[in-house]
Amino acid sequence: MRDRRVVIGVTGGIAAYKACELASRLTQAGAQVRVVMTDNAQRFVSPLTFATLTNHSVATDMWAEREEMAHISLADFAEVVIVAPATANLIGKFATGIADNLLATTLLTVTCPVVLAPAMNTRMLENRVVQENLERLRERGVTIIEPEAGRLACGDTGPGRLPATDVLVEAVERALGLETDSPLAGRRVLVTAGPTREALDPVRFLSNPSTGKMGYALAEAAAARGAEVLLVSGPTELADPAGVEVVRVMSAAEMHDVVQKRSGEADVFIGAAAVADFRPARVEASKIKKAQRTELTLSLERTPDIIAAVAEWEPRPLIVGFAAETEDPRANAERKLREKNMDLIVANDVTDDDSGFGADTNRVTILDAHGGAEELPTMSKAEVAGRVLDRVQELVASGDDY
Ligand code: PMT
């Protein structure tokens, strides 16, 4: 937990007092904790309590004067957000995109994993609209912690209690990918990320819109699970993920060379890079002049296939590829899985703005070499990374030859 950045959202339910223990436990475990409270939460517990427990001021007001906008700075800060307790009101707002307080606005701004711990009267919890809202959020990749059954503050008995602090802490650890008994602990994971640039002349290149977000999320998540991670990255604007060795390259050939030099140093290879398939057959030594030209014909040649070369390594690592597709993602990805001798492929639908190149979210189907397919709803790239690594862990833990 040391230095992990956790935002706790507290809403107005009697269980708000239990969030104090959560804030205290996470802070004592070394996490950097920030608390954001709704107005109704402040009727149950004073912000001063959380400020004292976390050594940080508590965010309560959308309109407080400050240098940076609170919801943006909280969203940039958070590696995980947990709302405990989450009332029916907050759940309804989050499910339908209403942003009329600081916590609801922050939830719409974050791209990290979000965990909700609903706590309310049983009849409210079982109300169809609340259940539909929870289902809608689950489909979007939000983790919902099941409320416990028992005696409620209103005197009723039934499901609706906020679970014990241990359960909440475990959910935060899982969202951060911190399981200590992870089968990836100590394994060597090599990830490629970002685009490649194929030079035409000293000032021009062929490339694609990959930003590296997906590959960096994978590298970060693998490191959080205890893996030794090498990230070979094309040109991106992203900062090096914590605890990851990063080698930056430009072209497909450079990426291929770095990966080949590290052959034998990976138990798992994940190819999230959008590697150019073709490069100019000739790189001009000086800038190509327009002069009298009305058109310019380029001759292209194939780049080295990085994944295909990794599949030849002895011993062969577990191989995960990605396939960014605009048509029939599943069929095309299945073909690439077979042709490139991979163990898993992540079929990436890149036809919508919220998925694929540049987006903070992604919509993927994970296919395995035995015909299995796991279709995931749109979720943050951090969450996609977690789901891909869950599958990798299953294969690693099975000890099968892959
Ligand atoms: O970087 P982001 O903005 O977050 O966007 C993420 C992404 C869309 C780039 C990523 O999720 C993704 O889908 N990456 C794969 C892009 C792709 O289209 O790959 P491909 O279908 O051309 O190649 C299939 C696989 O072979 C990929 O794993 C690729 O890394 C690998 N490959 C391709 C060509 C080549 N010469 N060598 C390779 O290793």
Coordinates of C-alpha atoms and ligand atoms in Angstrom, one line a residue:
M1 CA 0.0 0.0 0.0
R2 CA 3.0 2.3 0.5
D3 CA 2.5 5.5 -1.4
R4 CA -0.5 4.2 -3.3
R5 CA -3.0 6.9 -3.9
V6 CA -6.5 6.2 -2.7
V7 CA -9.6 8.5 -2.8
I8 CA -12.4 7.6 -0.3
G9 CA -15.8 9.0 -1.2
V10 CA -18.2 9.3 1.8
T11 CA -21.9 9.8 1.4
G12 CA -24.7 10.4 3.8
G13 CA -25.5 7.1 5.5
I14 CA -25.2 6.1 9.1
A15 CA -22.3 3.8 8.1
A16 CA -20.3 6.9 7.3
Y17 CA -18.6 6.5 10.7
K18 CA -17.2 3.2 9.5
A19 CA -15.4 5.0 6.7
C20 CA -13.2 6.6 9.4
E21 CA -11.7 3.2 10.2
L22 CA -11.2 2.6 6.5
A23 CA -9.3 5.9 6.1
S24 CA -7.3 5.1 9.2
R25 CA -6.3 1.6 8.1
L26 CA -5.3 2.7 4.6
T27 CA -3.2 5.6 6.0
Q28 CA -1.5 3.4 8.5
A29 CA -0.7 0.9 5.7
G30 CA 1.3 3.7 4.0
A31 CA -1.3 4.8 1.4
Q32 CA -1.8 8.5 0.5
V33 CA -5.5 8.9 1.3
R34 CA -7.7 11.8 0.2
V35 CA -11.4 12.0 1.4
V36 CA -14.2 13.7 -0.4
M37 CA -17.5 14.0 1.4
T38 CA -21.0 14.9 0.3
D39 CA -23.0 17.5 2.3
N40 CA -25.2 14.7 3.8
A41 CA -22.1 12.7 4.9
Q42 CA -21.0 15.8 6.9
R43 CA -24.3 15.5 8.9
F44 CA -23.0 12.1 10.2
V45 CA -19.2 12.7 10.5
S46 CA -17.2 15.9 10.7
P47 CA -14.6 16.5 7.9
L48 CA -12.2 17.2 10.8
T49 CA -12.3 13.5 11.8
F50 CA -11.1 12.4 8.3
A51 CA -8.6 15.3 8.1
T52 CA -7.0 14.2 11.4
L53 CA -6.9 10.6 10.4
T54 CA -5.4 11.2 7.0
N55 CA -3.3 14.3 7.7
H56 CA -4.9 16.0 4.7
S57 CA -7.8 18.5 4.3
V58 CA -11.1 16.9 3.2
A59 CA -12.7 18.0 -0.1
T60 CA -16.3 19.0 0.3
D61 CA -17.0 21.9 -1.9
M62 CA -17.2 22.1 -5.7
W63 CA -17.0 25.9 -5.5
A64 CA -14.2 26.4 -3.0
E65 CA -11.6 28.9 -4.3
R66 CA -8.4 27.1 -5.2
E67 CA -5.7 27.0 -7.8
E68 CA -6.8 23.8 -9.5
M69 CA -10.3 22.4 -9.9
A70 CA -10.9 19.9 -7.1
H71 CA -12.6 17.2 -9.2
I72 CA -9.8 17.2 -11.8
S73 CA -7.0 17.2 -9.2
L74 CA -8.7 14.3 -7.3
A75 CA -9.1 12.4 -10.6
D76 CA -5.5 12.9 -11.5
F77 CA -4.4 11.9 -8.1
A78 CA -6.5 8.7 -7.7
E79 CA -5.2 5.2 -8.5
V80 CA -8.4 3.9 -7.0
V81 CA -11.6 5.5 -5.7
I82 CA -13.8 3.7 -3.1
V83 CA -17.1 5.1 -2.1
A84 CA -18.1 3.8 1.3
P85 CA -20.9 4.0 2.2
A86 CA -22.5 4.5 -1.2
T87 CA -26.1 5.7 -0.9
A88 CA -28.9 5.0 -3.4
N89 CA -28.7 8.7 -4.3
L90 CA -25.0 8.6 -5.2
I91 CA -25.4 5.3 -7.0
G92 CA -28.3 6.7 -9.1
K93 CA -26.3 9.8 -9.9
F94 CA -23.2 7.8 -11.0
A95 CA -25.3 5.4 -13.0
T96 CA -27.0 8.2 -15.0
G97 CA -24.2 10.7 -15.2
I98 CA -25.5 13.4 -12.8
A99 CA -22.7 15.5 -11.5
D100 CA -24.2 18.0 -9.0
N101 CA -21.7 17.6 -6.1
L102 CA -17.9 17.2 -5.9
L103 CA -18.0 13.4 -5.3
A104 CA -20.4 12.7 -8.2
T105 CA -18.3 15.0 -10.5
T106 CA -15.1 13.3 -9.5
L107 CA -16.6 9.9 -10.3
L108 CA -17.4 11.0 -13.8
T109 CA -13.8 12.4 -14.2
V110 CA -11.7 9.4 -13.0
T111 CA -10.3 6.7 -15.3
C112 CA -8.9 4.5 -12.5
P113 CA -10.8 1.6 -11.0
V114 CA -13.9 2.5 -8.9
V115 CA -15.2 0.5 -6.0
L116 CA -18.7 1.1 -4.5
A117 CA -19.8 -0.3 -1.2
P118 CA -23.6 0.3 -1.1
A119 CA -25.1 0.5 2.4
M120 CA -28.8 1.3 2.9
N121 CA -32.2 0.0 4.1
T122 CA -33.0 -3.4 2.6
R123 CA -36.1 -2.3 0.8
M124 CA -34.2 0.6 -0.8
L125 CA -31.4 -1.8 -1.8
E126 CA -33.9 -4.3 -3.3
N127 CA -35.8 -1.6 -5.1
R128 CA -35.7 -2.3 -8.8
V129 CA -34.3 1.1 -9.8
V130 CA -31.4 0.7 -7.4
Q131 CA -30.7 -2.8 -8.6
E132 CA -30.8 -1.6 -12.2
N133 CA -28.4 1.2 -11.5
L134 CA -26.0 -1.2 -9.8
E135 CA -26.2 -3.6 -12.7
R136 CA -25.5 -0.7 -15.1
L137 CA -22.4 0.3 -13.2
R138 CA -21.2 -3.4 -13.0
E139 CA -21.5 -3.6 -16.8
R140 CA -19.3 -0.5 -17.0
G141 CA -16.6 -2.2 -15.0
V142 CA -17.3 -0.7 -11.5
T143 CA -16.7 -3.1 -8.7
I144 CA -19.7 -3.4 -6.4
I145 CA -19.0 -4.8 -2.9
E146 CA -22.1 -6.9 -1.8
P147 CA -23.6 -5.4 1.3
E148 CA -23.8 -7.7 4.3
A149 CA -27.1 -8.9 5.8
G150 CA -27.9 -8.2 9.5
R151 CA -29.6 -5.8 11.8
L152 CA -29.8 -2.3 10.2
A153 CA -29.7 1.1 12.0
C154 CA -33.4 1.6 11.1
G155 CA -34.3 -1.5 13.0
D156 CA -35.0 -3.7 10.0
T157 CA -33.0 -6.9 9.4
G158 CA -31.7 -7.9 6.0
P159 CA -29.0 -7.1 3.5
G160 CA -27.8 -3.5 3.4
R161 CA -25.0 -3.2 6.0
L162 CA -21.6 -1.9 5.0
P163 CA -19.2 -4.9 5.2
A164 CA -16.3 -5.0 7.6
T165 CA -13.3 -2.8 7.1
D166 CA -11.2 -5.9 6.1
V167 CA -13.5 -6.5 3.2
L168 CA -13.2 -2.9 2.0
V169 CA -9.4 -2.9 2.3
E170 CA -9.2 -6.1 0.4
A171 CA -11.3 -4.6 -2.4
V172 CA -9.0 -1.6 -2.6
E173 CA -5.9 -3.9 -2.7
R174 CA -7.5 -6.0 -5.5
A175 CA -8.4 -2.9 -7.5
L176 CA -4.7 -1.8 -7.2
G177 CA -3.6 -5.3 -8.2
L178 CA -1.8 -5.8 -4.9
E179 CA -2.6 -9.5 -4.2
T180 CA 0.6 -10.6 -2.5
D181 CA 0.1 -14.3 -3.5
S182 CA -0.1 -13.3 -7.2
P183 CA 1.3 -16.0 -9.5
L184 CA 3.0 -13.1 -11.3
A185 CA 5.2 -12.2 -8.3
G186 CA 8.8 -12.5 -9.3
R187 CA 7.9 -13.4 -13.0
R188 CA 9.6 -11.4 -15.8
V189 CA 7.1 -9.6 -18.0
L190 CA 8.0 -7.8 -21.2
V191 CA 5.5 -5.4 -22.6
T192 CA 5.6 -3.4 -25.8
A193 CA 3.6 -0.2 -26.0
G194 CA 2.9 2.8 -28.1
P195 CA 3.3 3.5 -31.8
T196 CA 6.3 3.1 -34.0
R197 CA 7.6 5.8 -36.4
E198 CA 9.0 4.8 -39.8
A199 CA 11.1 7.6 -41.2
L200 CA 10.6 8.8 -44.8
D201 CA 13.2 11.5 -44.6
P202 CA 14.8 13.5 -41.7
V203 CA 11.5 15.4 -41.0
R204 CA 8.7 13.0 -41.9
F205 CA 7.5 9.6 -40.8
L206 CA 4.7 7.1 -41.1
S207 CA 2.9 6.3 -37.8
N208 CA -0.4 5.7 -36.1
P209 CA -2.4 7.3 -33.2
S210 CA -1.4 4.9 -30.4
T211 CA -0.6 6.8 -27.2
G212 CA 0.8 3.9 -25.2
K213 CA -1.9 4.2 -22.5
M214 CA -2.9 0.5 -22.9
G215 CA 0.6 -0.9 -22.8
Y216 CA 1.7 1.4 -19.9
A217 CA -1.4 0.3 -17.9
L218 CA -0.4 -3.3 -18.4
A219 CA 3.2 -2.6 -17.3
E220 CA 2.0 -0.8 -14.2
A221 CA -0.5 -3.5 -13.3
A222 CA 2.1 -6.3 -13.8
A223 CA 4.5 -4.4 -11.6
A224 CA 1.8 -3.9 -8.9
R225 CA 1.4 -7.7 -9.0
G226 CA 5.0 -8.2 -8.1
A227 CA 6.3 -8.9 -11.6
E228 CA 9.7 -7.7 -12.9
V229 CA 8.6 -5.6 -15.8
L230 CA 10.5 -4.4 -18.9
L231 CA 8.5 -1.9 -21.0
V232 CA 9.7 -1.4 -24.6
S233 CA 7.9 1.8 -25.7
G234 CA 7.5 3.6 -28.9
P235 CA 7.4 7.4 -28.7
T236 CA 4.7 8.5 -26.2
E237 CA 4.1 11.5 -23.9
L238 CA 3.5 9.2 -20.9
A239 CA 5.8 9.2 -17.8
D240 CA 7.6 6.0 -17.0
P241 CA 5.4 3.8 -14.8
A242 CA 6.7 3.4 -11.2
G243 CA 8.9 0.3 -10.6
V244 CA 9.2 -0.6 -14.3
E245 CA 12.4 -0.6 -16.5
V246 CA 11.6 1.4 -19.6
V247 CA 13.5 1.3 -22.9
R248 CA 12.3 3.9 -25.4
V249 CA 12.6 3.3 -29.2
M250 CA 11.3 4.9 -32.4
S251 CA 10.9 2.4 -35.2
A252 CA 9.6 -1.2 -35.5
A253 CA 13.2 -2.4 -36.3
E254 CA 14.5 -0.8 -33.1
M255 CA 11.7 -2.3 -31.0
H256 CA 12.4 -5.7 -32.6
D257 CA 16.1 -5.3 -31.8
V258 CA 15.6 -4.4 -28.2
V259 CA 13.1 -7.2 -27.7
Q260 CA 15.4 -9.7 -29.4
K261 CA 18.4 -8.6 -27.2
R262 CA 16.3 -9.5 -24.2
S263 CA 15.3 -12.9 -25.5
G264 CA 15.3 -15.4 -22.7
E265 CA 14.6 -12.7 -20.1
A266 CA 10.8 -12.9 -20.2
D267 CA 8.3 -15.4 -18.8
V268 CA 5.5 -13.5 -20.3
F269 CA 5.5 -11.3 -23.4
I270 CA 2.6 -8.8 -24.0
G271 CA 2.5 -7.0 -27.4
A272 CA 0.3 -4.0 -26.9
A273 CA 2.3 -1.8 -29.3
A274 CA 0.8 -0.7 -32.6
V275 CA 3.8 -1.7 -34.6
A276 CA 3.9 -0.5 -38.2
D277 CA 3.6 -3.4 -40.6
F278 CA 5.3 -1.5 -43.4
R279 CA 8.1 1.1 -43.6
P280 CA 9.4 3.2 -46.5
A281 CA 11.8 1.0 -48.5
R282 CA 14.2 3.9 -48.7
V283 CA 14.8 6.7 -46.2
E284 CA 15.9 9.9 -48.0
A285 CA 19.0 11.5 -46.5
S286 CA 17.6 15.0 -46.9
K287 CA 14.0 16.4 -46.9
I288 CA 12.0 15.4 -49.9
K289 CA 11.3 18.5 -51.9
K290 CA 7.9 19.3 -53.4
A291 CA 9.6 21.0 -56.3
Q292 CA 7.5 20.4 -59.5
R293 CA 5.9 17.2 -58.1
T294 CA 2.1 16.8 -58.2
E295 CA 2.3 13.4 -56.7
L296 CA 4.7 11.2 -54.8
T297 CA 4.7 7.4 -54.9
L298 CA 6.2 5.7 -51.9
S299 CA 7.5 2.2 -52.0
L300 CA 7.0 0.3 -48.7
E301 CA 8.5 -2.9 -47.3
R302 CA 7.6 -5.2 -44.4
T303 CA 8.9 -4.5 -40.9
P304 CA 10.1 -7.4 -38.8
D305 CA 7.3 -9.2 -37.0
I306 CA 8.2 -8.9 -33.3
I307 CA 5.7 -11.3 -31.9
A308 CA 6.4 -14.0 -34.5
A309 CA 10.1 -13.8 -33.5
V310 CA 9.3 -14.1 -29.8
A311 CA 7.3 -17.2 -30.6
E312 CA 10.6 -18.8 -31.8
W313 CA 12.4 -18.3 -28.5
E314 CA 13.5 -21.3 -26.5
P315 CA 12.1 -21.5 -23.9
R316 CA 9.1 -19.8 -25.4
P317 CA 7.3 -17.3 -23.0
L318 CA 3.6 -17.1 -22.6
I319 CA 2.5 -14.7 -25.4
V320 CA -0.3 -12.2 -25.4
G321 CA -1.0 -10.2 -28.5
F322 CA -3.4 -7.4 -29.2
A323 CA -5.4 -6.8 -32.4
A324 CA -6.9 -3.4 -33.2
E325 CA -9.7 -4.0 -35.6
T326 CA -12.3 -1.9 -37.4
E327 CA -14.2 -4.9 -38.9
D328 CA -15.1 -8.2 -37.3
P329 CA -12.6 -7.9 -34.4
R330 CA -13.2 -11.4 -33.1
A331 CA -12.6 -13.3 -36.4
N332 CA -9.6 -11.2 -37.3
A333 CA -8.1 -11.6 -33.9
E334 CA -8.7 -15.4 -33.9
R335 CA -6.8 -15.6 -37.2
K336 CA -3.8 -13.6 -35.8
L337 CA -3.8 -15.7 -32.6
R338 CA -3.3 -18.9 -34.8
E339 CA -1.0 -17.4 -37.3
K340 CA 1.4 -15.8 -34.7
N341 CA 1.2 -18.8 -32.3
M342 CA 0.0 -16.8 -29.3
D343 CA -1.6 -18.0 -26.1
L344 CA -4.1 -15.1 -25.7
I345 CA -5.1 -12.2 -27.9
V346 CA -7.0 -9.1 -27.0
A347 CA -9.4 -8.2 -29.8
N348 CA -9.7 -4.4 -29.6
D349 CA -12.7 -2.7 -31.2
V350 CA -11.3 0.7 -32.4
T351 CA -14.4 2.0 -34.2
D352 CA -15.7 4.2 -31.3
D353 CA -14.2 7.1 -29.5
D354 CA -14.3 5.4 -26.1
S355 CA -12.2 2.4 -27.3
G356 CA -8.8 1.8 -28.8
F357 CA -6.3 4.4 -29.8
G358 CA -5.9 7.3 -27.4
A359 CA -9.1 6.7 -25.3
D360 CA -8.9 6.3 -21.6
T361 CA -11.3 3.4 -21.8
N362 CA -11.3 0.2 -24.0
R363 CA -13.7 -2.4 -25.2
V364 CA -12.1 -5.8 -25.7
T365 CA -12.7 -9.5 -26.0
I366 CA -10.0 -11.8 -24.7
L367 CA -9.6 -14.9 -26.8
D368 CA -7.5 -18.0 -25.9
A369 CA -5.8 -20.7 -28.0
H370 CA -8.6 -23.2 -27.1
G371 CA -11.4 -21.2 -28.6
G372 CA -12.5 -19.5 -25.3
A373 CA -13.7 -15.9 -25.5
E374 CA -14.3 -13.4 -22.7
E375 CA -16.2 -10.3 -24.0
L376 CA -15.8 -7.4 -21.6
P377 CA -17.8 -4.2 -21.4
T378 CA -16.2 -0.8 -21.9
M379 CA -13.9 -0.1 -18.9
S380 CA -10.9 1.9 -18.1
K381 CA -7.6 0.7 -19.6
A382 CA -6.3 0.0 -16.0
E383 CA -9.3 -2.4 -15.6
V384 CA -8.7 -4.0 -19.0
A385 CA -5.0 -4.5 -17.9
G386 CA -6.2 -6.2 -14.7
R387 CA -8.5 -8.5 -16.6
V388 CA -5.8 -9.5 -19.1
L389 CA -3.4 -10.2 -16.3
D390 CA -6.0 -12.3 -14.5
R391 CA -6.1 -14.5 -17.5
V392 CA -2.3 -14.6 -17.7
Q393 CA -2.1 -15.5 -14.1
E394 CA -4.5 -18.4 -14.6
L395 CA -2.3 -19.8 -17.4
V396 CA 0.9 -19.2 -15.3
A397 CA -0.7 -20.9 -12.2
S398 CA -1.9 -23.8 -14.3
G399 CA 1.7 -24.7 -15.0
D400 CA 0.7 -26.0 -18.5
D401 CA 3.0 -25.7 -21.4
Y402 CA 1.9 -22.7 -23.3
Ligands
PMT1 O1 -1.7 3.0 -27.2 P1 -3.2 3.3 -27.0 O2 -3.5 4.7 -27.5 O3 -3.6 3.1 -25.6 O4 -4.0 2.3 -27.9 C1 -4.0 0.9 -27.6 C2 -3.9 0.1 -28.9 C3 -5.2 0.3 -29.7 C4 -2.7 0.5 -29.7 C5 -3.8 -1.4 -28.4 O5 -4.9 -1.7 -27.5 C6 -3.8 -2.4 -29.5 O6 -4.8 -2.9 -30.0 N1 -2.5 -2.7 -30.0 C7 -2.3 -3.6 -31.1 C8 -2.4 -2.8 -32.4 C9 -2.5 -3.6 -33.7 O7 -3.3 -3.4 -34.5 O8 -1.8 -4.7 -33.8 P2 -1.7 -5.6 -35.1 O9 -3.1 -6.2 -35.3 O10 -1.1 -4.9 -36.2 O11 -0.8 -6.7 -34.6 C10 -1.1 -7.8 -33.9 C11 -0.1 -8.1 -32.8 O12 1.2 -8.3 -33.4 C12 0.0 -6.9 -31.9 O13 0.2 -7.5 -30.6 C13 1.3 -6.2 -32.3 O14 2.0 -5.6 -31.2 C14 2.1 -7.3 -32.9 N2 3.0 -6.9 -34.0 C15 2.5 -6.3 -35.2 C16 3.3 -6.0 -36.2 C17 4.7 -6.3 -36.1 N3 5.6 -5.9 -37.1 N4 5.2 -6.8 -35.0 C18 4.4 -7.2 -34.0 O15 4.8 -7.7 -32.9

